[in-house]
XYZ file of C-alpha atoms in Angstrom:
245
model
C -3.063 10.562 14.862
C -5.459 9.551 17.112
C -7.630 12.430 16.626
C -8.550 11.269 13.067
C -9.392 8.065 13.900
C -12.266 10.060 16.768
C -13.103 12.084 14.000
C -13.178 8.750 11.030
C -15.710 7.374 13.813
C -17.733 9.869 14.091
C -18.424 9.874 10.415
C -18.949 6.230 10.444
C -21.664 7.087 12.968
C -23.621 8.274 10.467
C -24.155 5.510 7.936
C -26.769 2.482 9.276
C -25.590 -0.771 9.731
C -27.471 -1.862 7.103
C -25.275 0.834 4.810
C -21.927 -0.850 6.669
C -22.184 -4.248 5.437
C -20.467 -6.386 2.974
C -22.715 -6.170 0.036
C -22.634 -10.276 -1.059
C -19.258 -10.654 0.800
C -17.351 -9.300 -2.364
C -13.564 -10.292 -0.554
C -11.011 -11.163 -2.188
C -10.381 -15.319 -1.848
C -7.178 -16.784 -1.355
C -5.430 -17.726 -5.015
C -2.043 -18.852 -5.165
C -1.973 -17.922 -8.401
C -2.047 -14.251 -7.179
C 1.265 -14.754 -5.962
C 2.693 -14.844 -9.144
C 2.862 -11.277 -10.347
C 4.534 -9.889 -6.529
C 6.222 -13.244 -6.314
C 8.072 -12.489 -9.536
C 8.757 -8.426 -9.017
C 10.173 -9.248 -4.813
C 12.334 -12.577 -5.504
C 14.065 -9.989 -8.258
C 14.841 -7.609 -6.227
C 15.654 -10.049 -3.841
C 18.591 -11.954 -6.057
C 19.763 -8.942 -8.053
C 21.117 -8.197 -3.963
C 23.514 -11.430 -4.554
C 23.529 -10.604 -8.531
C 27.007 -9.655 -9.707
C 24.832 -8.994 -13.109
C 22.074 -7.343 -12.214
C 23.996 -5.767 -9.523
C 25.841 -4.459 -13.029
C 22.449 -3.385 -14.851
C 21.521 -1.904 -11.264
C 24.604 0.777 -12.043
C 23.854 0.853 -15.556
C 20.705 2.377 -15.759
C 21.883 5.011 -12.199
C 24.239 5.418 -14.642
C 22.025 6.407 -17.401
C 19.826 8.765 -15.045
C 22.435 10.507 -13.332
C 23.499 11.331 -17.129
C 20.216 12.872 -18.137
C 19.688 14.554 -14.193
C 19.181 18.695 -14.409
C 17.527 19.055 -10.825
C 15.478 16.358 -8.798
C 12.146 16.842 -8.700
C 9.961 15.832 -4.965
C 7.276 14.618 -6.225
C 7.241 11.037 -5.867
C 7.087 12.112 -1.945
C 3.300 12.793 -1.915
C 2.605 10.654 -5.263
C 3.486 7.440 -2.829
C 0.020 8.878 -1.422
C -2.232 9.618 -4.693
C -3.855 5.543 -5.454
C -4.651 4.907 -1.587
C -6.218 8.821 -1.421
C -8.206 8.219 -5.259
C -10.201 5.909 -3.474
C -11.888 8.617 -0.512
C -12.247 10.762 -3.423
C -13.690 8.907 -5.718
C -16.465 8.000 -3.196
C -16.497 11.659 -1.698
C -17.406 12.181 -5.620
C -20.366 9.284 -5.739
C -19.138 6.028 -7.248
C -19.561 3.496 -5.392
C -16.671 0.820 -4.656
C -16.416 -2.577 -3.560
C -16.233 -1.827 -0.051
C -17.850 1.172 2.588
C -15.703 3.394 3.822
C -15.167 1.727 6.986
C -14.324 -2.332 5.075
C -11.687 0.006 2.850
C -9.817 1.902 5.496
C -9.657 -1.021 7.615
C -8.113 -2.630 4.788
C -5.906 -0.315 3.733
C -4.502 0.413 7.149
C -3.617 -3.398 7.796
C -2.197 -3.155 3.381
C -0.573 -0.610 5.645
C 1.051 -2.189 8.996
C 1.967 -5.179 6.891
C 3.816 -3.432 3.869
C 5.881 -1.159 6.773
C 7.171 -4.140 9.128
C 7.893 -5.726 6.296
C 9.863 -3.083 4.319
C 11.545 -2.217 7.205
C 12.316 -5.265 8.502
C 14.228 -5.686 5.071
C 15.707 -2.660 5.463
C 17.032 -3.698 8.684
C 18.465 -6.819 7.231
C 19.450 -6.221 3.978
C 21.093 -2.409 4.398
C 21.537 -1.969 1.282
C 23.498 1.304 0.427
C 21.797 4.058 -1.947
C 22.742 5.365 -4.282
C 23.558 8.965 -3.302
C 25.300 7.206 -0.106
C 23.453 9.212 2.258
C 22.054 5.639 4.516
C 22.328 2.036 4.220
C 18.858 1.428 4.571
C 18.199 1.735 -0.203
C 16.299 -2.332 0.079
C 12.796 -2.171 -0.722
C 11.904 0.911 -1.458
C 9.298 2.087 0.431
C 7.840 5.335 -1.160
C 7.429 2.354 -3.981
C 6.123 0.144 -1.863
C 3.114 2.810 -0.449
C 2.394 3.431 -4.040
C 2.088 0.008 -5.398
C -0.247 -0.796 -1.782
C -2.199 2.220 -2.798
C -2.494 1.261 -6.458
C -3.778 -1.876 -5.993
C -5.882 -1.555 -3.305
C -7.830 1.101 -6.131
C -8.235 -1.711 -8.299
C -9.321 -3.756 -5.946
C -12.009 -1.765 -5.020
C -12.627 -0.093 -8.732
C -12.274 -2.697 -11.245
C -15.367 -3.973 -12.087
C -17.027 -0.092 -12.222
C -14.035 0.723 -14.246
C -10.504 -0.620 -14.834
C -8.840 2.427 -15.779
C -9.610 3.727 -12.165
C -7.078 0.866 -11.476
C -4.770 1.099 -14.036
C -4.235 5.079 -13.657
C -3.191 3.955 -10.216
C -0.810 1.585 -11.323
C 0.946 4.897 -13.437
C 0.826 6.389 -10.588
C 2.737 4.042 -8.599
C 5.113 3.939 -11.643
C 5.762 6.813 -12.080
C 6.711 7.353 -8.393
C 9.235 4.464 -8.366
C 10.687 6.136 -11.906
C 11.451 9.348 -9.531
C 12.602 6.844 -7.015
C 15.762 6.476 -9.405
C 15.347 9.449 -10.946
C 16.157 11.569 -7.482
C 18.935 8.735 -6.847
C 17.648 7.537 -4.256
C 16.797 3.889 -5.550
C 18.536 1.107 -7.428
C 15.862 -0.404 -9.746
C 15.780 -4.022 -7.542
C 14.508 -1.877 -4.642
C 11.774 -0.509 -7.020
C 11.072 -3.532 -8.210
C 10.451 -5.269 -5.121
C 9.163 -2.086 -3.724
C 6.091 -2.682 -5.912
C 5.825 -6.031 -5.032
C 5.277 -6.128 -1.529
C 3.187 -3.436 -2.629
C 0.632 -5.389 -4.415
C 1.174 -8.132 -1.496
C 0.742 -6.129 1.021
C -2.771 -4.841 -0.031
C -3.931 -8.631 -1.624
C -3.268 -10.264 1.999
C -5.234 -7.546 3.824
C -8.531 -8.803 1.710
C -7.363 -12.453 2.489
C -7.277 -11.188 6.228
C -10.099 -9.060 6.429
C -13.098 -11.282 7.490
C -10.852 -12.583 10.251
C -9.924 -9.397 11.438
C -13.857 -8.147 10.892
C -14.496 -11.271 13.287
C -12.111 -10.667 15.803
C -12.637 -7.228 16.696
C -16.468 -7.157 16.364
C -18.292 -6.695 19.217
C -20.538 -9.533 20.244
C -21.859 -7.618 22.720
C -24.618 -5.313 20.809
C -25.666 -6.947 17.012
C -26.055 -3.837 16.091
C -22.480 -2.683 17.184
C -19.237 -2.721 16.015
C -16.296 -2.007 17.496
C -12.711 -2.368 15.093
C -9.589 -2.225 16.096
C -7.833 0.166 12.874
C -4.295 -1.410 12.901
C -1.689 1.862 11.562
C 1.943 2.307 11.261
C 3.979 5.100 10.254
C 7.625 4.043 9.841
C 8.569 5.012 13.195
C 5.294 3.739 15.534
C 2.848 1.091 15.460
C -0.384 1.038 16.786
C -3.760 1.195 17.062
C -6.784 3.042 16.410
C -10.730 2.838 17.800
C -13.595 2.549 15.615
C -17.102 2.135 17.049
C -19.802 1.426 14.602
C -23.695 1.801 16.389
């Protein structure tokens, strides 16, 4: 992990200071209305834990899925990362998003940190059994949260270029959640809550970015910026260091 951040730092050094500025302060401003959709999704999942009606609905869907399963597909293990990876692929092909690589990476890492801490904390607190009986860490779906986190990032970065980039990201994220149920790894409530957490994590990262950037920016040299990028891989929490000249 550290070596990847070193490589990233070397890449970022090739950019001039002007190219690393946030043009016209294009960051998302906090708006309570943005909490509605992720709030409803997360709320549905949480209510579903203690609701007999929603729990029965979970079992109905599981039974429907089981009847039509011929074999399992592990595509969701990879598709969860596709939306986030697409933001870098588009930039590599010369399609500019809202932010440059440095800013985008800080936002993505912050989103992943928020999402990872939230998902794993809820798994330990709720201890919901998985549909296949393999463990008591079903709620919420981490794969789905990761996918929707990336989809929201893709949407925010490229919605002004073309709305279809964001829509494509959300289609992939939705497919990831569907495959988690198809593979009998999660209940519907797990997937819905995971989607809400993923979306909210990215929104929060955008809201917090100006503060994070100011907090870790070097004050000794106006032409140099040093940034600590948080990361969380599901097991370890840490920070990477990026220095921009």
